[in-house]
Coordinates of C-alpha atoms in Angstrom, one line a residue:
Chain A
X1 CA 40.8 41.2 -59.4
X2 CA 38.1 40.9 -61.9
X3 CA 34.9 38.8 -61.9
X4 CA 32.6 37.6 -64.4
X5 CA 28.7 37.9 -64.2
X6 CA 26.9 34.4 -64.9
X7 CA 23.2 35.3 -64.2
X8 CA 20.7 37.8 -63.2
X9 CA 17.0 37.8 -61.6
X10 CA 15.5 39.8 -59.7
X11 CA 13.5 39.3 -56.8
X12 CA 11.6 41.4 -54.5
X13 CA 12.9 44.2 -55.7
X14 CA 16.5 43.6 -55.8
X15 CA 18.7 40.7 -57.3
X16 CA 20.2 37.7 -57.1
X17 CA 23.3 37.5 -58.9
X18 CA 25.6 34.6 -59.5
X19 CA 29.6 35.3 -60.4
X20 CA 33.0 33.1 -61.1
X21 CA 36.1 35.0 -60.3
X22 CA 40.2 33.4 -60.0
X23 CA 40.2 32.2 -56.2
X24 CA 44.1 33.5 -55.4
X25 CA 43.5 31.8 -51.8
X26 CA 42.5 28.8 -53.0
X27 CA 43.9 28.4 -56.2
X28 CA 41.1 27.7 -58.7
X29 CA 37.8 29.5 -60.1
X30 CA 35.2 29.5 -58.0
X31 CA 31.2 30.5 -57.8
X32 CA 29.2 33.0 -55.9
X33 CA 26.0 34.4 -55.1
X34 CA 25.0 37.5 -54.4
X35 CA 21.3 39.2 -53.3
X36 CA 21.2 42.9 -53.0
X37 CA 18.1 44.5 -51.6
X38 CA 15.8 47.1 -53.5
X39 CA 18.1 49.9 -51.7
X40 CA 21.2 49.9 -53.7
X41 CA 19.5 51.3 -57.0
X42 CA 19.2 54.1 -54.9
X43 CA 22.6 54.5 -54.5
X44 CA 22.3 52.7 -50.5
X45 CA 25.6 51.0 -48.9
X46 CA 24.3 47.6 -47.2
X47 CA 25.7 45.7 -44.7
X48 CA 26.7 42.1 -45.9
X49 CA 25.8 38.4 -44.6
X50 CA 27.4 35.6 -45.3
X51 CA 25.9 32.3 -45.5
X52 CA 27.7 29.0 -45.6
X53 CA 26.1 25.7 -46.5
X54 CA 26.2 22.7 -45.9
X55 CA 27.6 19.1 -47.6
X56 CA 27.3 18.8 -51.5
X57 CA 25.9 21.8 -51.5
X58 CA 26.9 25.1 -53.9
X59 CA 25.6 29.1 -53.6
X60 CA 23.0 27.8 -55.4
X61 CA 21.1 26.4 -52.3
X62 CA 20.4 28.5 -50.0
X63 CA 18.9 31.0 -52.8
X64 CA 17.0 28.4 -54.3
X65 CA 15.2 27.0 -50.8
X66 CA 15.6 28.9 -48.2
X67 CA 13.3 32.1 -49.2
X68 CA 16.0 34.5 -47.3
X69 CA 15.0 37.2 -50.2
X70 CA 12.0 38.9 -49.2
X71 CA 13.1 39.8 -45.4
X72 CA 16.8 40.7 -47.2
X73 CA 15.1 42.8 -49.1
X74 CA 12.7 44.2 -46.4
X75 CA 16.0 44.9 -43.9
X76 CA 18.5 46.5 -46.7
X77 CA 20.8 43.5 -46.0
X78 CA 22.9 42.3 -48.7
X79 CA 23.9 38.3 -48.7
X80 CA 26.5 36.4 -50.2
X81 CA 27.2 32.6 -50.2
X82 CA 30.1 30.7 -51.6
X83 CA 30.7 27.8 -52.6
X84 CA 31.1 24.7 -49.7
X85 CA 35.1 24.1 -51.5
X86 CA 37.4 24.6 -54.4
X87 CA 36.5 22.7 -57.9
X88 CA 37.9 21.9 -60.5
X89 CA 39.3 18.7 -62.7
X90 CA 43.0 19.4 -60.8
X91 CA 41.3 20.2 -57.3
X92 CA 41.5 16.6 -55.6
X93 CA 38.7 14.9 -54.5
X94 CA 36.9 11.6 -52.9
X95 CA 34.4 9.7 -53.6
X96 CA 32.3 10.2 -50.9
X97 CA 30.4 13.1 -50.0
X98 CA 31.7 14.1 -46.6
X99 CA 35.1 14.9 -48.5
X100 CA 36.9 16.5 -51.4
X101 CA 34.4 18.9 -53.2
X102 CA 31.4 20.3 -51.9
X103 CA 33.1 19.1 -48.3
X104 CA 35.9 21.6 -47.8
X105 CA 34.5 22.3 -44.0
X106 CA 36.1 25.5 -44.2
X107 CA 39.5 25.1 -42.9
X108 CA 42.7 25.4 -44.0
X109 CA 43.8 21.9 -45.0
X110 CA 47.9 21.1 -44.3
X111 CA 47.7 17.8 -45.3
X112 CA 48.5 16.3 -49.4
X113 CA 46.8 15.9 -51.4
X114 CA 44.3 18.9 -50.1
X115 CA 46.6 21.7 -48.7
X116 CA 47.2 23.0 -52.5
X117 CA 43.2 24.1 -52.8
X118 CA 41.8 23.4 -49.8
X119 CA 41.9 27.3 -47.7
X120 CA 37.9 27.6 -47.4
X121 CA 38.9 29.3 -44.3
X122 CA 41.3 31.9 -45.7
X123 CA 38.8 31.7 -48.3
X124 CA 35.6 32.7 -46.5
X125 CA 37.4 35.0 -44.0
X126 CA 40.2 37.1 -46.1
X127 CA 39.3 37.1 -50.1
X128 CA 36.0 36.9 -50.7
X129 CA 35.0 40.0 -48.2
X130 CA 38.0 42.3 -50.1
X131 CA 36.5 41.3 -53.1
X132 CA 32.7 41.8 -51.9
X133 CA 33.7 45.2 -50.4
X134 CA 35.9 46.3 -53.4
X135 CA 33.1 45.5 -56.2
X136 CA 29.9 46.1 -54.4
X137 CA 27.9 48.8 -52.7
X138 CA 28.0 47.0 -49.5
X139 CA 29.6 48.3 -45.7
X140 CA 32.0 46.9 -44.0
X141 CA 29.7 46.0 -41.9
X142 CA 29.3 41.5 -41.6
X143 CA 27.4 39.3 -40.1
X144 CA 27.6 35.4 -40.5
X145 CA 25.3 32.4 -41.1
X146 CA 25.2 28.9 -42.1
X147 CA 23.2 25.1 -42.5
X148 CA 25.0 21.8 -40.8
X149 CA 28.8 22.2 -41.9
X150 CA 27.8 25.6 -42.9
X151 CA 26.6 26.0 -39.6
X152 CA 30.1 24.9 -38.3
X153 CA 32.0 27.1 -40.5
X154 CA 30.0 30.1 -39.5
X155 CA 30.2 30.0 -35.8
X156 CA 34.1 28.9 -36.0
X157 CA 35.3 31.8 -38.2
X158 CA 33.4 34.5 -36.0
X159 CA 34.4 33.0 -32.6
X160 CA 38.4 33.0 -34.2
X161 CA 37.4 36.7 -35.4
X162 CA 34.9 38.5 -33.0
X163 CA 36.0 41.7 -34.1
X164 CA 35.0 41.1 -37.6
X165 CA 31.5 39.6 -37.3
X166 CA 28.7 41.5 -35.8
X167 CA 26.4 38.6 -35.4
X168 CA 26.6 35.0 -36.0
X169 CA 24.2 32.2 -36.2
X170 CA 23.3 28.4 -37.2
X171 CA 21.1 25.7 -38.3
X172 CA 22.4 22.6 -37.1
X173 CA 25.7 22.9 -37.2
X174 CA 28.3 20.6 -36.5
X175 CA 28.7 21.6 -33.2
X176 CA 31.7 19.7 -31.7
X177 CA 33.5 18.2 -35.1
X178 CA 36.2 16.6 -32.8
X179 CA 33.7 13.8 -31.2
X180 CA 31.3 13.5 -34.8
X181 CA 32.4 11.7 -37.6
X182 CA 31.9 14.1 -40.3
X183 CA 33.9 15.8 -38.4
X184 CA 36.9 13.5 -37.8
X185 CA 37.3 11.8 -41.2
X186 CA 37.2 15.4 -42.7
X187 CA 39.9 16.7 -40.1
X188 CA 42.1 13.9 -40.2
X189 CA 42.4 14.1 -44.1
X190 CA 42.7 18.2 -44.0
X191 CA 44.5 18.4 -41.2
X192 CA 46.3 15.2 -40.2
X193 CA 46.0 12.7 -37.4
X194 CA 46.9 14.6 -34.4
X195 CA 44.1 15.8 -32.7
X196 CA 45.3 18.8 -30.9
X197 CA 46.0 20.9 -34.3
X198 CA 41.6 20.5 -34.8
X199 CA 40.7 22.8 -31.7
X200 CA 40.8 25.5 -33.1
X201 CA 38.4 24.0 -36.2
X202 CA 35.6 23.6 -33.0
X203 CA 32.9 25.6 -32.4
X204 CA 32.4 24.2 -29.1
X205 CA 36.1 23.9 -27.7
X206 CA 36.3 27.7 -29.0
X207 CA 33.3 28.8 -27.2
X208 CA 34.1 27.4 -24.1
X209 CA 37.3 29.3 -23.7
X210 CA 35.7 32.1 -25.5
X211 CA 36.7 35.9 -24.0
X212 CA 35.8 38.3 -26.9
X213 CA 32.0 37.2 -28.0
X214 CA 29.6 37.7 -31.1
X215 CA 25.9 37.9 -29.9
X216 CA 24.9 34.0 -31.5
X217 CA 21.6 32.7 -32.3
X218 CA 21.1 28.7 -33.1
X219 CA 18.9 27.0 -33.6
X220 CA 18.3 22.4 -34.0
X221 CA 15.4 20.9 -35.0
X222 CA 14.7 17.9 -33.0
X223 CA 13.9 16.0 -35.4
X224 CA 16.7 15.9 -37.3
X225 CA 18.9 12.9 -38.1
X226 CA 22.2 14.1 -37.6
X227 CA 21.3 15.5 -34.2
X228 CA 22.6 12.9 -31.9
X229 CA 25.7 11.9 -33.5
X230 CA 27.0 14.4 -36.0
X231 CA 25.5 17.7 -34.4
X232 CA 25.9 17.7 -30.7
X233 CA 24.6 21.2 -29.8
X234 CA 24.3 20.5 -26.4
X235 CA 28.6 20.2 -26.5
X236 CA 28.0 23.9 -27.4
X237 CA 25.2 25.2 -24.9
X238 CA 28.0 23.4 -22.0
X239 CA 30.5 25.6 -23.6
X240 CA 28.2 28.5 -23.6
X241 CA 27.4 28.2 -20.1
X242 CA 31.0 27.7 -19.1
X243 CA 32.3 31.0 -20.4
X244 CA 29.1 32.4 -20.5
X245 CA 28.7 33.2 -24.0
X246 CA 25.8 35.1 -25.5
X247 CA 24.1 32.1 -27.1
X248 CA 20.7 31.6 -27.9
X249 CA 19.4 27.6 -29.1
X250 CA 16.1 27.1 -29.7
X251 CA 15.3 23.4 -29.8
X252 CA 12.0 23.4 -33.0
X253 CA 9.6 19.8 -32.0
X254 CA 9.6 18.1 -35.3
X255 CA 11.9 19.4 -37.9
X256 CA 14.2 17.7 -39.5
X257 CA 18.0 18.6 -41.2
X258 CA 16.1 19.9 -44.5
X259 CA 15.9 23.6 -46.1
X260 CA 12.1 23.5 -45.3
X261 CA 13.2 23.7 -41.6
X262 CA 15.9 26.8 -42.7
X263 CA 13.1 28.6 -44.4
X264 CA 10.9 28.1 -41.3
X265 CA 13.2 29.7 -38.7
X266 CA 15.1 32.6 -41.2
X267 CA 12.9 35.3 -40.9
X268 CA 14.2 35.5 -37.1
X269 CA 17.6 34.8 -38.0
X270 CA 17.9 38.0 -40.6
X271 CA 16.1 39.8 -38.3
X272 CA 18.1 39.1 -35.4
X273 CA 21.5 39.7 -37.9
X274 CA 19.7 43.3 -38.9
X275 CA 19.5 43.9 -35.1
X276 CA 23.6 43.6 -35.4
X277 CA 24.2 45.4 -38.9
X278 CA 22.1 48.0 -38.1
X279 CA 19.2 47.8 -40.4
X280 CA 16.1 49.6 -40.2
X281 CA 13.4 47.2 -39.3
X282 CA 11.6 48.7 -42.7
X283 CA 13.8 50.0 -45.9
X284 CA 11.9 48.4 -49.0
Chain B
X1 CA -7.0 3.9 -53.4
X2 CA -3.9 3.5 -51.7
X3 CA -1.0 5.5 -51.2
X4 CA 2.6 5.6 -50.3
X5 CA 3.7 7.8 -48.2
X6 CA 7.5 9.2 -49.3
X7 CA 8.7 11.3 -47.5
X8 CA 7.6 14.2 -44.2
X9 CA 9.4 17.5 -43.3
X10 CA 7.8 20.0 -41.1
X11 CA 7.5 23.2 -42.5
X12 CA 6.2 26.2 -40.9
X13 CA 4.2 24.4 -38.3
X14 CA 3.0 22.0 -40.9
X15 CA 3.7 19.7 -43.2
X16 CA 4.7 19.2 -46.8
X17 CA 4.4 15.6 -47.7
X18 CA 5.4 13.2 -50.9
X19 CA 3.1 10.5 -52.3
X20 CA 3.4 7.8 -54.6
X21 CA -0.3 6.3 -56.0
X22 CA -1.0 4.4 -59.1
X23 CA -3.5 6.6 -60.8
X24 CA -6.2 4.5 -62.9
X25 CA -6.0 7.8 -65.9
X26 CA -2.9 7.7 -66.8
X27 CA -2.2 4.1 -66.4
X28 CA 1.2 4.2 -64.4
X29 CA 2.6 5.3 -60.7
X30 CA 2.6 8.9 -60.0
X31 CA 4.6 11.6 -57.1
X32 CA 2.4 14.3 -55.7
X33 CA 3.2 16.8 -53.3
X34 CA 0.8 18.6 -50.3
X35 CA 1.8 20.8 -48.0
X36 CA -0.7 20.5 -45.4
X37 CA -0.8 23.8 -42.4
X38 CA -0.7 23.3 -39.1
X39 CA -4.3 23.9 -38.7
X40 CA -5.1 20.5 -39.8
X41 CA -3.2 19.0 -36.4
X42 CA -6.1 20.8 -34.6
X43 CA -9.3 18.9 -36.5
X44 CA -9.4 21.8 -39.3
X45 CA -10.4 20.8 -42.9
X46 CA -8.9 22.9 -44.6
X47 CA -9.2 24.3 -49.2
X48 CA -6.9 23.3 -51.6
X49 CA -5.4 25.4 -53.4
X50 CA -3.3 23.3 -56.8
X51 CA -0.1 24.2 -58.4
X52 CA 0.5 22.9 -61.8
X53 CA 4.2 23.2 -62.7
X54 CA 5.9 24.2 -65.8
X55 CA 8.1 21.9 -68.4
X56 CA 10.7 20.0 -67.2
X57 CA 9.6 20.0 -63.4
X58 CA 7.9 17.6 -60.6
X59 CA 6.0 18.0 -57.5
X60 CA 9.0 18.8 -56.1
X61 CA 10.1 23.0 -57.5
X62 CA 7.3 24.6 -56.5
X63 CA 7.2 23.1 -53.1
X64 CA 11.7 23.8 -53.1
X65 CA 11.2 26.6 -54.3
X66 CA 8.7 29.0 -54.2
X67 CA 8.6 30.1 -50.5
X68 CA 4.3 29.7 -50.3
X69 CA 4.3 27.5 -47.4
X70 CA 4.6 30.9 -45.2
X71 CA 1.4 32.8 -45.9
X72 CA -0.5 29.0 -46.4
X73 CA 0.4 28.6 -42.9
X74 CA -1.1 31.7 -42.0
X75 CA -4.4 31.3 -44.4
X76 CA -4.7 27.9 -43.4
X77 CA -4.7 26.7 -46.7
X78 CA -3.5 23.5 -48.2
X79 CA -1.3 22.8 -51.4
X80 CA -1.4 20.1 -54.0
X81 CA 1.2 19.8 -56.5
X82 CA 1.3 17.0 -59.1
X83 CA 3.7 16.0 -61.0
X84 CA 3.6 17.7 -65.0
X85 CA 3.0 14.3 -67.1
X86 CA 2.7 10.3 -66.7
X87 CA 5.8 8.7 -65.7
X88 CA 7.7 5.5 -66.3
X89 CA 9.6 2.9 -68.4
X90 CA 6.2 1.9 -70.6
X91 CA 5.6 5.6 -70.8
X92 CA 5.9 7.1 -74.4
X93 CA 8.8 10.1 -74.3
X94 CA 10.6 12.2 -76.6
X95 CA 14.7 13.4 -76.1
X96 CA 13.0 16.9 -76.4
X97 CA 12.4 18.4 -73.0
X98 CA 9.4 20.3 -74.5
X99 CA 7.0 16.4 -75.3
X100 CA 6.9 13.5 -73.5
X101 CA 7.9 12.9 -69.5
X102 CA 7.9 16.5 -67.8
X103 CA 5.5 17.6 -70.3
X104 CA 2.0 16.3 -70.3
X105 CA 0.7 20.3 -71.4
X106 CA -2.2 19.1 -69.1
X107 CA -4.4 17.7 -72.1
X108 CA -6.1 14.6 -73.1
X109 CA -4.1 13.0 -75.9
X110 CA -6.0 11.2 -78.6
X111 CA -2.8 10.4 -81.2
X112 CA -0.2 7.3 -80.6
X113 CA 1.7 6.9 -79.0
X114 CA 0.8 9.3 -76.3
X115 CA -3.1 9.1 -75.8
X116 CA -2.4 5.4 -73.7
X117 CA -1.4 7.3 -70.5
X118 CA -0.8 11.6 -71.6
X119 CA -4.4 12.6 -70.0
X120 CA -3.3 14.8 -67.2
X121 CA -6.5 16.9 -68.2
X122 CA -8.3 14.4 -66.5
X123 CA -6.4 13.6 -63.9
X124 CA -5.8 16.6 -62.4
X125 CA -9.2 17.4 -62.8
X126 CA -10.8 14.2 -61.7
X127 CA -8.4 11.8 -60.2
X128 CA -5.9 13.8 -58.3
X129 CA -8.6 15.8 -56.2
X130 CA -10.8 12.6 -56.0
X131 CA -8.2 11.4 -53.8
X132 CA -7.0 13.8 -52.1
X133 CA -10.5 14.8 -50.9
X134 CA -11.1 11.3 -49.6
X135 CA -7.3 10.5 -47.6
X136 CA -6.9 14.5 -46.1
X137 CA -8.7 17.0 -44.4
X138 CA -9.5 18.9 -46.9
X139 CA -12.9 20.5 -47.9
X140 CA -14.3 20.7 -51.6
X141 CA -12.9 23.9 -51.8
X142 CA -10.6 24.5 -54.8
X143 CA -8.7 27.0 -56.6
X144 CA -5.9 26.1 -59.3
X145 CA -2.4 28.2 -60.0
X146 CA 0.3 27.1 -62.1
X147 CA 3.6 29.0 -63.7
X148 CA 4.1 28.3 -67.9
X149 CA 2.7 25.7 -69.2
X150 CA 1.1 24.8 -65.7
X151 CA 0.0 28.3 -66.1
X152 CA -1.7 27.3 -69.2
X153 CA -3.4 24.2 -67.9
X154 CA -4.7 26.2 -64.5
X155 CA -6.2 28.8 -66.9
X156 CA -7.9 26.2 -68.9
X157 CA -9.0 23.8 -66.4
X158 CA -10.9 26.9 -65.0
X159 CA -12.1 28.3 -67.6
X160 CA -13.9 25.2 -69.2
X161 CA -14.8 23.7 -65.4
X162 CA -15.6 27.3 -63.6
X163 CA -18.3 25.3 -61.3
X164 CA -15.2 23.2 -59.5
X165 CA -12.5 26.2 -58.9
X166 CA -13.6 29.1 -57.2
X167 CA -10.0 31.2 -58.3
X168 CA -7.7 30.9 -60.9
X169 CA -4.0 32.5 -61.5
X170 CA -0.8 32.6 -63.0
X171 CA 2.6 33.1 -63.7
X172 CA 4.1 33.5 -66.9
X173 CA 1.0 30.9 -68.5
X174 CA 1.4 29.7 -72.4
X175 CA -1.9 32.1 -73.0
X176 CA -2.3 31.1 -76.8
X177 CA -0.8 28.2 -77.4
X178 CA -1.8 27.0 -80.6
X179 CA -0.2 30.0 -81.7
X180 CA 3.1 29.6 -80.0
X181 CA 5.3 26.9 -80.7
X182 CA 5.8 25.3 -77.4
X183 CA 1.9 24.6 -78.1
X184 CA 1.8 23.9 -81.8
X185 CA 4.6 21.2 -81.1
X186 CA 2.6 19.9 -77.8
X187 CA -0.6 19.6 -79.3
X188 CA 0.2 18.2 -82.9
X189 CA 2.0 15.8 -81.0
X190 CA -1.2 15.3 -78.4
X191 CA -4.1 16.2 -80.1
X192 CA -3.4 15.6 -83.8
X193 CA -3.0 18.0 -86.9
X194 CA -6.5 19.5 -87.0
X195 CA -6.3 22.2 -85.3
X196 CA -10.0 23.1 -84.5
X197 CA -9.3 19.9 -82.1
X198 CA -6.9 22.4 -80.1
X199 CA -9.3 25.1 -78.7
X200 CA -10.4 23.5 -76.3
X201 CA -7.5 23.9 -74.8
X202 CA -6.4 27.4 -75.5
X203 CA -6.7 29.8 -72.4
X204 CA -7.3 32.6 -74.8
X205 CA -9.5 31.0 -77.4
X206 CA -11.4 29.7 -74.6
X207 CA -11.6 33.2 -71.9
X208 CA -13.0 35.0 -75.3
X209 CA -16.3 32.6 -74.9
X210 CA -16.9 31.9 -71.4
X211 CA -19.8 33.2 -70.1
X212 CA -18.9 31.7 -66.6
X213 CA -16.6 33.6 -64.8
X214 CA -14.0 32.5 -62.4
X215 CA -11.8 35.0 -60.7
X216 CA -8.2 35.3 -62.5
X217 CA -5.0 36.7 -61.6
X218 CA -2.0 36.4 -64.2
X219 CA 1.3 37.9 -63.3
X220 CA 4.2 38.1 -66.6
X221 CA 7.6 39.5 -65.8
X222 CA 8.5 41.3 -68.6
X223 CA 11.8 40.6 -69.0
X224 CA 10.7 36.9 -69.2
X225 CA 12.6 35.6 -72.2
X226 CA 9.8 33.9 -73.8
X227 CA 7.4 36.5 -73.3
X228 CA 7.3 36.8 -77.0
X229 CA 7.4 34.6 -78.5
X230 CA 5.7 31.6 -76.2
X231 CA 4.0 33.3 -73.9
X232 CA 1.8 36.1 -75.1
X233 CA -0.2 37.3 -72.5
X234 CA -1.8 40.2 -75.0
X235 CA -3.8 37.6 -77.1
X236 CA -5.2 36.5 -73.2
X237 CA -5.7 40.5 -72.1
X238 CA -7.5 40.6 -75.9
X239 CA -9.9 37.5 -74.6
X240 CA -10.7 39.0 -71.5
X241 CA -11.8 42.4 -72.7
X242 CA -14.3 41.1 -75.4
X243 CA -15.7 38.2 -72.3
X244 CA -16.0 41.2 -69.8
X245 CA -13.4 38.3 -68.1
X246 CA -12.6 39.3 -64.4
X247 CA -9.2 39.0 -65.2
X248 CA -6.1 41.0 -63.6
X249 CA -3.7 41.2 -65.8
X250 CA 0.0 42.6 -63.6
X251 CA 3.3 42.9 -66.0
X252 CA 5.8 42.8 -63.5
X253 CA 9.2 45.3 -64.7
X254 CA 12.4 43.3 -64.8
X255 CA 11.1 39.9 -63.6
X256 CA 12.1 36.7 -65.4
X257 CA 10.7 33.1 -66.2
X258 CA 12.6 31.8 -63.0
X259 CA 10.9 31.0 -59.2
X260 CA 12.7 33.9 -58.3
X261 CA 9.7 35.8 -60.0
X262 CA 7.3 33.0 -58.9
X263 CA 8.5 33.5 -54.7
X264 CA 8.7 37.6 -55.3
X265 CA 4.4 37.5 -56.1
X266 CA 3.5 34.4 -54.5
X267 CA 2.2 35.5 -51.1
X268 CA -0.1 37.5 -53.4
X269 CA -1.5 35.4 -55.2
X270 CA -2.0 33.2 -52.5
X271 CA -3.8 35.4 -50.5
X272 CA -6.2 36.3 -53.5
X273 CA -7.1 32.6 -53.6
X274 CA -6.9 33.1 -49.8
X275 CA -9.8 35.5 -50.4
X276 CA -12.2 33.2 -52.5
X277 CA -11.5 30.2 -50.6
X278 CA -13.2 31.8 -47.1
X279 CA -9.3 31.4 -45.6
X280 CA -9.3 34.1 -42.7
X281 CA -6.6 36.1 -42.7
X282 CA -4.8 34.8 -39.3
X283 CA -5.1 31.4 -38.6
X284 CA -1.9 30.2 -37.6

């Protein structure tokens, strides 16, 4: 596996770097970003938080806007942010912002014209961690988080693979995609009209039936324009009470769907993951 | 004076808001952003830090990328970020990124076609603070900071108006614009070929002759691509030693010209200004 370094910026004593590589899973070139905390310069191996972004985003939104590097540096935690879909001129796309490039929904598509490239579930679960763990000074301790479509992706990946993640969190996740317009549109396109096949990508359905648990933290702004129609965290809450899932769901008064909301609470999410990833509280 | 609210986002318990207004000074409609810390909801009046951005920026870059809201909320400090130039279809412009719209250089232009609109010096010194102090719950205690072209602007405004600012800081400022390509190009266009008229907009020349002091903090990355040709902080340092100016200039190993650098040290700049603005250390 060869990867190409695209940029490097020192940040809070560590390094923010962007890379591109040829993804076998997705059949295209992909870009990702990694934050490496200061400790790696001294030969430390650090655990990794994977961050999945929302609709229209790339690897850059979280790294530039979330203000996450400060506490990641302190905790000694790497953060990896992949892109949100396959990309390229030969990759299927759609004119709308919520389907196609920038809107991969972290599923493995089965339908035309999407299935040759749209396999973000496999990419984030397998190919990307294998690449990260072969190239960078990281351990195999992983947690996962994300925002909106990425919050959906993080929850689904952790719920289906509890042995692979130490903890999971989400901001404003699409909690019950089989029941919301964004989810119905994307799943119909990527997975087909048989709604029975959608269940394996629905966090609320997966959490309801879960028997193996990953500690889970969700934050949701109560002034989020997408709350009622698209996000539906109450479905997740209901499922958690059925399966006794260890879910902490916080409603935050006055906060919206933006990165200002994420920045306001990202420190708490990083410290939550840090506890399960074995980070010391002061490592900078 | 009427202003129009364009957006509101809760952030760290306070509010990030964008407004537009008709500027008499600039003869066009202008946008600015303000961060109001949580205390203003309880009737507190807070001091204001003005932030001037660099080439190509708007009010958004700092607010989205610097990670400044957390400590501003803690200190009880408002932050105001204006745009970097006049804007609009009837405002003169240039194809290059370093002249015209997005590149106002915080001067009052005297030359055609720039002089009818390009008066950012007066706008930031007079019209904008008057507007802010008439509309928002703020005191008349002001400090000023900025990045690159905006660092130049912050230093020049504070050096020429020490009675108006409690403190000044800059990241990677254009320290000696009369001697660098960016400055020579902009000053020739905006101020004319008579270089004697450039001196009132050159921080190093102003600092050399200063007799009234404003506490000043400058951070400069030593891996900044623009350091040698454009920024020249050693000129500022030499001037400070001549006039005994209270300048703290820090070179930061490995840091570049990006917002990752600003984010890494913005907390220190906010706490520096907070001391001179009378902010309590824990007010959130």
